[in-house]
Short mmCIF file of C-alpha atoms in Angstrom, two decimals:
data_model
loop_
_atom_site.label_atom_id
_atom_site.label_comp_id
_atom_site.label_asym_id
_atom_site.label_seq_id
_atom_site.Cartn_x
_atom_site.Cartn_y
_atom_site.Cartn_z
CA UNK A 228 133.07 114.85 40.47
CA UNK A 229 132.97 112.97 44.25
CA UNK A 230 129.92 112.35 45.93
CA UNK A 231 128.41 114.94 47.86
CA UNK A 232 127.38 113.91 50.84
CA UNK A 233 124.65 116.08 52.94
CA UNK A 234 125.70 114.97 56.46
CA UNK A 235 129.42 115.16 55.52
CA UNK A 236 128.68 118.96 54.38
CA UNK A 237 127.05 119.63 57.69
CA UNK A 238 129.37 118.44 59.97
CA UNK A 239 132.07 120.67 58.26
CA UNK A 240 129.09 123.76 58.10
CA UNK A 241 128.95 123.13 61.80
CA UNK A 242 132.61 123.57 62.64
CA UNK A 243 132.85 126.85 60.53
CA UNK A 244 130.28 128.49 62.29
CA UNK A 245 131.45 127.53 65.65
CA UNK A 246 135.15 127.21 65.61
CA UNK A 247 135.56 130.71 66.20
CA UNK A 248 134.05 130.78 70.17
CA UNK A 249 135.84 127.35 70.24
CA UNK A 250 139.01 126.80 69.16
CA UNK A 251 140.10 124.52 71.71
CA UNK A 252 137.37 122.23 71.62
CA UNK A 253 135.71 122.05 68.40
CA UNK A 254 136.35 118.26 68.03
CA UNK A 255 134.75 117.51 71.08
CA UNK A 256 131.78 119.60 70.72
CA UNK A 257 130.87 118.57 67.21
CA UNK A 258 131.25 115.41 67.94
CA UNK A 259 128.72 115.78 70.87
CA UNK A 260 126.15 117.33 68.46
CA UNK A 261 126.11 115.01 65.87
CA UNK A 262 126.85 112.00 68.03
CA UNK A 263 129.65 110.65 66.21
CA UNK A 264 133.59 109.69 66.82
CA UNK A 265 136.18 112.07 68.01
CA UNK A 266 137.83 110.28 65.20
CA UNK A 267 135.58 111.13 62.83
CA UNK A 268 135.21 114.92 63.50
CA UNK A 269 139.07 115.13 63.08
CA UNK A 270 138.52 113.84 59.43
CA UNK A 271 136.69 116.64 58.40
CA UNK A 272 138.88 119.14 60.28
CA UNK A 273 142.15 117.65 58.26
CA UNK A 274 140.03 118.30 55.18
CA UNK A 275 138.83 121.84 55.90
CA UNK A 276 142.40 122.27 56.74
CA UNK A 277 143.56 121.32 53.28
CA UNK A 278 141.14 123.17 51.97
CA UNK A 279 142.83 126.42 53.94
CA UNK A 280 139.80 126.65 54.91
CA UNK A 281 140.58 126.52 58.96
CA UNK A 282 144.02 127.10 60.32
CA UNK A 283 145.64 124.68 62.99
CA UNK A 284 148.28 125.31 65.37
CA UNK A 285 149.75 123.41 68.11
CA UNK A 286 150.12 119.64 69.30
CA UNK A 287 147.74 116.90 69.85
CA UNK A 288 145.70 117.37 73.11
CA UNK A 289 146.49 121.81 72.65
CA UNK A 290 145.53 122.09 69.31
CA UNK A 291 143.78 125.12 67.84
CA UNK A 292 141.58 125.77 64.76
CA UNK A 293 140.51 129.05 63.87
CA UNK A 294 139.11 130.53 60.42
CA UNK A 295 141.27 131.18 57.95
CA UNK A 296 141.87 135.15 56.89
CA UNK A 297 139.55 137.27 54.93
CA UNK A 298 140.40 137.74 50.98
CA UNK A 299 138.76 141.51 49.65
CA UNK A 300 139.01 141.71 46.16
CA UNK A 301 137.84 144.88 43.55
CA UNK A 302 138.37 145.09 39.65
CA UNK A 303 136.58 147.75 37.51
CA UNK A 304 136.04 146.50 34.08
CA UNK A 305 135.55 148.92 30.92
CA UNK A 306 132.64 147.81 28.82
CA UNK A 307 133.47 146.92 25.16
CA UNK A 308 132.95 144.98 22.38
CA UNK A 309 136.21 142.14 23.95
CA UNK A 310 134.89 142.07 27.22
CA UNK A 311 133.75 138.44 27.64
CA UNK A 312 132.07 136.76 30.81
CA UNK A 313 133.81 133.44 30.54
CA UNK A 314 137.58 134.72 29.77
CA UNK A 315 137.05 137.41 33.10
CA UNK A 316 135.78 133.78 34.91
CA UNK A 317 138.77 131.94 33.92
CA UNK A 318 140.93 134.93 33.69
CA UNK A 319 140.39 136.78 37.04
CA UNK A 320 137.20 135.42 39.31
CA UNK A 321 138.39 131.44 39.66
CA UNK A 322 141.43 132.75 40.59
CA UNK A 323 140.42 134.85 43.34
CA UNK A 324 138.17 132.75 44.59
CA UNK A 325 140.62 129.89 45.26
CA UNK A 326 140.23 126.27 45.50
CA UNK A 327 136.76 125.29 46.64
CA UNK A 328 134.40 122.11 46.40
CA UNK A 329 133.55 121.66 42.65
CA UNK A 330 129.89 121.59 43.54
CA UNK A 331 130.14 125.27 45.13
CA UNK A 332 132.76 126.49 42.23
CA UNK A 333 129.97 125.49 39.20
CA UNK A 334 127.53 127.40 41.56
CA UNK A 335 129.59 130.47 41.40
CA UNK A 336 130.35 130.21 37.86
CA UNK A 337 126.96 129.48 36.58
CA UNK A 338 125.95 132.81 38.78
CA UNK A 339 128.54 134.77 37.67
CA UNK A 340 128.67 134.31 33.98
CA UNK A 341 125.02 135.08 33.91
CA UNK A 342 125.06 137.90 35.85
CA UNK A 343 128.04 139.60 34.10
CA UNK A 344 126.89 138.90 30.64
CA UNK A 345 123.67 140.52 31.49
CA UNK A 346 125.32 143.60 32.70
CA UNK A 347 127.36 143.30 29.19
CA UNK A 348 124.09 143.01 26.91
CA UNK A 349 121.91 144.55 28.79
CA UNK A 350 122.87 147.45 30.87
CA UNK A 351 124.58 149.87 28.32
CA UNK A 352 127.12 150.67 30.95
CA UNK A 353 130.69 151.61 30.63
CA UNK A 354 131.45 150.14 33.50
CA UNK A 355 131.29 147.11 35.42
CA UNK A 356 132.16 146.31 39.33
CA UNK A 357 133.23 143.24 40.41
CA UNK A 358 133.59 143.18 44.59
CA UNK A 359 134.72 139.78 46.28
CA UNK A 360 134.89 139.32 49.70
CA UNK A 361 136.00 135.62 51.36
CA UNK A 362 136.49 134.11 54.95
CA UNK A 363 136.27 131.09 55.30
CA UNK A 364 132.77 130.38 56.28
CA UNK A 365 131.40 132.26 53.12
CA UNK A 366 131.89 133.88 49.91
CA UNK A 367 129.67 137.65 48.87
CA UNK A 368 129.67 139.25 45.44
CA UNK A 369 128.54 142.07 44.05
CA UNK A 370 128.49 142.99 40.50
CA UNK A 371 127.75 146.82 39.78
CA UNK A 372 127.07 148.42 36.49
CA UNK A 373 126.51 152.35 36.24
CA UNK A 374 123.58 151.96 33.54
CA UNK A 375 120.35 152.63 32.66
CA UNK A 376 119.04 150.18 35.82
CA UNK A 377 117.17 146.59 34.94
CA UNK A 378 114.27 147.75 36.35
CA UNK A 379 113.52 150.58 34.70
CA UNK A 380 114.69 148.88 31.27
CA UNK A 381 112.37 146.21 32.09
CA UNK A 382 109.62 148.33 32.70
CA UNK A 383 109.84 150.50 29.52
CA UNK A 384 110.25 147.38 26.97
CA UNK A 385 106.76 145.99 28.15
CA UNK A 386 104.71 148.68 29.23
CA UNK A 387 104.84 148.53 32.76
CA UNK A 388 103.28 150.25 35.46
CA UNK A 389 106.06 150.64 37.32
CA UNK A 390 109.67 149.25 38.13
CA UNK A 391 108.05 147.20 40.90
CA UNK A 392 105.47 145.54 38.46
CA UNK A 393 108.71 145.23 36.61
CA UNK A 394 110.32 143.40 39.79
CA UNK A 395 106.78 141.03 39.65
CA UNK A 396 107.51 140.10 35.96
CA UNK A 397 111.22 139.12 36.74
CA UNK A 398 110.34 137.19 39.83
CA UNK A 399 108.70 134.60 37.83
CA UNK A 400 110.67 133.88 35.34
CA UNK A 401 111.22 133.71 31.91
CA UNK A 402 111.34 137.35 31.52
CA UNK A 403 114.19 138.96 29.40
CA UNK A 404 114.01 142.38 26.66
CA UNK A 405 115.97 140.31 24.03
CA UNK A 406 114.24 136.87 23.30
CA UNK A 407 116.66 136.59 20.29
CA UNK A 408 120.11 136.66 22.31
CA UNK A 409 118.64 135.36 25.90
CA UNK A 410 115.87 133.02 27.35
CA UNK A 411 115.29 134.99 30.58
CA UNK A 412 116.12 131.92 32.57
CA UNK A 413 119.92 133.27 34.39
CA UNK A 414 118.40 135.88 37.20
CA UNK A 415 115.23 133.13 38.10
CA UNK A 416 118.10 130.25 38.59
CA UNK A 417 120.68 131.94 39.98
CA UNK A 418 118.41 133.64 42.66
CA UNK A 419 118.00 130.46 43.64
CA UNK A 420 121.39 128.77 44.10
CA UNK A 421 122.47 131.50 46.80
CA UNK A 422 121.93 131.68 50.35
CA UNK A 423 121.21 135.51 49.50
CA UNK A 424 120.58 136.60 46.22
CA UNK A 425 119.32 140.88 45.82
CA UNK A 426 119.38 143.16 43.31
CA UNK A 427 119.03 146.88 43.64
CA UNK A 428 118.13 149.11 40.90
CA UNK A 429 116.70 152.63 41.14
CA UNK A 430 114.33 152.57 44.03
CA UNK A 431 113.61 149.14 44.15
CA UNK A 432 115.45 145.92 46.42
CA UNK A 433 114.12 142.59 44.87
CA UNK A 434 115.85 139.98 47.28
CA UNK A 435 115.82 136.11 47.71
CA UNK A 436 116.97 133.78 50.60
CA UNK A 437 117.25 130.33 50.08
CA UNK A 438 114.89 128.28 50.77
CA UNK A 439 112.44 130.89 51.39
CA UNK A 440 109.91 133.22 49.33
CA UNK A 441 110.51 136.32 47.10
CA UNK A 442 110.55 139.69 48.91
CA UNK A 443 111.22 142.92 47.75
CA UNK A 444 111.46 146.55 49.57
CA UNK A 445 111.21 150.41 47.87
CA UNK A 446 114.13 152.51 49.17
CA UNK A 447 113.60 155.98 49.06
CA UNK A 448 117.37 156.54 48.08
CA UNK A 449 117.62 156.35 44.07
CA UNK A 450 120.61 153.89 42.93
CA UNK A 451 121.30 154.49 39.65
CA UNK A 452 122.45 151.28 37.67
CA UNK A 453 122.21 147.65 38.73
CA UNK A 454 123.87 146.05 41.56
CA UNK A 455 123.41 142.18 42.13
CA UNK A 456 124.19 140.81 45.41
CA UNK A 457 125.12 137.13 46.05
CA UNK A 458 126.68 135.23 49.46
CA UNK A 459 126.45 131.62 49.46
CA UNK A 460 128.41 129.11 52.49
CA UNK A 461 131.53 127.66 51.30
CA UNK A 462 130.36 124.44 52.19
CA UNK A 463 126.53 122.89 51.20
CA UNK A 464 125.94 120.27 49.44
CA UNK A 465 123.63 122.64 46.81
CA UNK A 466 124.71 121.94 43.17
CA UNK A 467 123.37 123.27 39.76
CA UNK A 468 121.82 120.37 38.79
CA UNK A 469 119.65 120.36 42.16
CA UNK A 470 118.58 123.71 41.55
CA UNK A 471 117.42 123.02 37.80
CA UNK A 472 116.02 119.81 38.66
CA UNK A 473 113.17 121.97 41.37
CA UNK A 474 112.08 123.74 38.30
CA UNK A 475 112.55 121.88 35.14
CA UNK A 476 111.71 118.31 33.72
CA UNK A 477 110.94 116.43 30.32
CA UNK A 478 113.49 115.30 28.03
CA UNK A 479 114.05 118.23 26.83
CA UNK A 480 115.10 119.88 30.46
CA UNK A 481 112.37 122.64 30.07
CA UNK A 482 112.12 125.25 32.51
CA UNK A 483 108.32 124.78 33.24
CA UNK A 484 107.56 125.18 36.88
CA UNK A 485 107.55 128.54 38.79
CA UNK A 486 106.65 130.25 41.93
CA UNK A 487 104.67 133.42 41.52
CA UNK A 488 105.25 135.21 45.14
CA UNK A 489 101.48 136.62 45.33
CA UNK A 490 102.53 139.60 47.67
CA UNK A 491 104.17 141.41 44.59
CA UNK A 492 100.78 142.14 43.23
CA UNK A 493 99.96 144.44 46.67
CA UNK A 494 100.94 147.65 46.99
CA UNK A 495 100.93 149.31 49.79
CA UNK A 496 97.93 148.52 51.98
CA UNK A 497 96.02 147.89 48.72
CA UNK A 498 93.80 144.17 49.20
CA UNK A 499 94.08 141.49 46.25
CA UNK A 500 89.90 141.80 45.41
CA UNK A 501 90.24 142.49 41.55
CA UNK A 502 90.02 140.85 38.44
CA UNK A 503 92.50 143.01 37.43
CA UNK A 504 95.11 142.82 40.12
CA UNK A 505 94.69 138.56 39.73
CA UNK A 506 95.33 139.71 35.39
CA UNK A 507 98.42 141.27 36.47
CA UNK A 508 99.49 138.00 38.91
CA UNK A 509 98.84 135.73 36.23
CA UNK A 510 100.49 137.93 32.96
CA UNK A 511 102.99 135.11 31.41
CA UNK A 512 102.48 132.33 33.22
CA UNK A 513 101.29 130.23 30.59
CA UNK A 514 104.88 129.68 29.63
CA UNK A 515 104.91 126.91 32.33
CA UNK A 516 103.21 123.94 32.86
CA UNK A 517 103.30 124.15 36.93
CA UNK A 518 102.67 127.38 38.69
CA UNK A 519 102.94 127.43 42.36
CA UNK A 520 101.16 130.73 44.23
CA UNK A 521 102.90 131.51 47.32
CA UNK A 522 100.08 133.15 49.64
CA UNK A 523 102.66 133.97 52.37
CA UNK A 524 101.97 137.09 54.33
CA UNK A 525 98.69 137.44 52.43
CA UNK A 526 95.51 137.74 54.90
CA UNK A 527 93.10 137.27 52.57
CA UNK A 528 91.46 137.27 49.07
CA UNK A 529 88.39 138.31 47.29
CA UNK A 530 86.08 136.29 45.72
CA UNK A 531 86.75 137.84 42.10
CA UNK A 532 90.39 137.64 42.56
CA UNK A 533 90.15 134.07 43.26
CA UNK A 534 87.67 132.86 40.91
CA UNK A 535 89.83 134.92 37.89
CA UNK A 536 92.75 132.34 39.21
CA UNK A 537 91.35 129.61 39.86
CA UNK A 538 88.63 129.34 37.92
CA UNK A 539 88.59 131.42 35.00
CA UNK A 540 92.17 130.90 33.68
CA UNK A 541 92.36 127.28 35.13
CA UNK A 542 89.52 126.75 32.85
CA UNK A 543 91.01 128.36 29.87
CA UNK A 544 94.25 126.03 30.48
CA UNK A 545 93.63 123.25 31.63
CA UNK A 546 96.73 122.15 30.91
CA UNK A 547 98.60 124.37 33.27
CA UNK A 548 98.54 122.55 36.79
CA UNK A 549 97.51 125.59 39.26
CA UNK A 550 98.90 125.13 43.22
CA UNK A 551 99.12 127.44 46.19
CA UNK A 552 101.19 127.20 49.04
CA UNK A 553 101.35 129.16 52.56
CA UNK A 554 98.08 129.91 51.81
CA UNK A 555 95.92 130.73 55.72
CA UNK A 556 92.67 129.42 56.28
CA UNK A 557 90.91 132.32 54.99
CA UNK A 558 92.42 132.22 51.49
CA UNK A 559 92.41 128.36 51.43
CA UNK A 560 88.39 128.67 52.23
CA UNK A 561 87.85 131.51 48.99
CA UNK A 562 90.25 129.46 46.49
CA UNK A 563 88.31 126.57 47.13
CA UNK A 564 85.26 128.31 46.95
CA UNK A 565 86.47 129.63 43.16
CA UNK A 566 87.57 126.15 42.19
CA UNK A 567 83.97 125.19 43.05
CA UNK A 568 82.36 127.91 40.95
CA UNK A 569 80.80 129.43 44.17
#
């Protein structure tokens, strides 16, 4: 595999998202914003040209780039005992999705195969979706299954309160209703290698840009099923191994660091004051080693919610190193306060 290299992927990021309003003089503006050679810009246009990723017509000083043409692709598959996520990879979806960096292809196979094999074990639907769409600045799937929704199925194998408490569980990781067959490890990773990542089940959108924290949204229109949604750039200089290395480490390669988005364990215009709504934040989490809490959007904290956290359980496991992030000046004052014993 060739070196990725970051500025290299920018450059040719840069040209995608701007060739369109300038076709004429993409070389020169490029090379104006990243202060490099004429010379050099035309490099990576000859390669994103290879790559039929742009399209060039005319001579020399009247050249013309513009994006390549869209690709829409739809296959329904039939659920059954044969149906196997890495033959439909090789079979149908590297195929379609056409020749690509290798960094970017492992990204879409690692997300794929996980996603449809999950829909296979999981879902106990007959059918399974598969919509691709391509231009040459990005690539979107979506892989639909008619069955009995992951949220819901999630919900009922542990007891849940609800399919959004469900949503919490599956946000950190680690979660899955068949230990024997899966680790729980494909949704947590592959919501991560995406620019967008979502998944809609019954009334619930659980969604994840990259690069920032979890979100989620209740629809009031029922989708029955699973849907995942994934769009990622055709260029970036992501890979798998990047994405693993954020959250694992040891010899072993253990998945032991995760990001608990605190603004799950609100509902509505409820405040995070409990012992019991802090319980519910910190259910599972000593699987890992690091936990990160991500305070964004949260106002503020009560004291027994924050001692339970950061007191209480840190003291139970000391082991388990305990970190917050986005946290305002208001939480940051009562988690210190808890730390303190105050």
């Amino acid at each position: 595999m060739k070196k990725i290299r970051a500025r290299g992927e920018d450059i040719r990021k840069y040209i995608i998202d701007h060739v369109d309003k300038h076709a004429a003089d993409i070389s020169k503006l490029t090379a104006h914003h990243f202060n490099i050679t004429r010379q050099a810009v035309n490099k990576h246009l000859q390669r994103l040209t290879a790559e039929h990723t742009l399209i060039e017509s005319g001579q020399t000083r009247n050249r013309l780039y513009k994006l390549a043409p869209l690709l829409e692709w739809n296959h329904v598959y039939k659920t059954a005992p044969t149906l196997a996520e890495d033959i439909i990879w090789r079979t149908d979806i590297q195929p379609v999705l056409g020749e690509m960096p290798e960094n970017i292809l492992d990204l879409w196979h690692y997300a794929f195969t996980e996603m449809f094999n999950n829909a296979i074990d999981h879902s106990a639907s007959s059918k399974i979706i598969v919509d691709i769409k391509k231009t040459a600045a990005s690539t979107e799937m979506i892989i639909t299954d008619n069955g009995l929704g992951i949220f819901k199925k999630i919900q009922a194998a542990l007891n849940l309160l609800d399919e959004r408490h469900a949503l919490f569980e599956l946000a950190k990781g680690k979660l899955t209703t068949d230990p024997k067959r899966h680790t729980g490890e494909g949704i947590f990773f592959a919501s991560r290698m995406f620019d967008s990542y979502g998944i809609l089940s019954g009334g619930v959108y659980f969604s994840h840009d990259f690069g920032e924290p979890e979100d989620w949204l209740l629809e009031n229109k029922q989708f029955s099923g699973t849907s995942v949604l994934m769009k990622l750039h055709n260029h970036t200089s992501r890979t798998v191994k990047k994405i693993f290395d954020q959250y694992t480490s040891g010899d072993d390669y253990g998945f032991n660091k995760t990001v608990v988005p605190v603004n799950l364990a609100q509902y509505e215009n409820d405040q995070l004051i409990s012992r019991s709504q802090a319980k519910r934040l910190l259910a599972r989490v000593e699987l890992f080693k690091v936990v990160i809490f991500d305070f964004k959007g949260i106002e503020s904290v009560g004291q027994a919610f924050a001692d339970e956290i950061f007191r209480v359980f840190a003291q139970q496991h000391p082991t388990i190193k305990l970190t917050s992030i986005h946290a305002n000046t208001n939480v940051k004052k009562m988690i210190e306060r808890a730390k303190l014993g105050l």
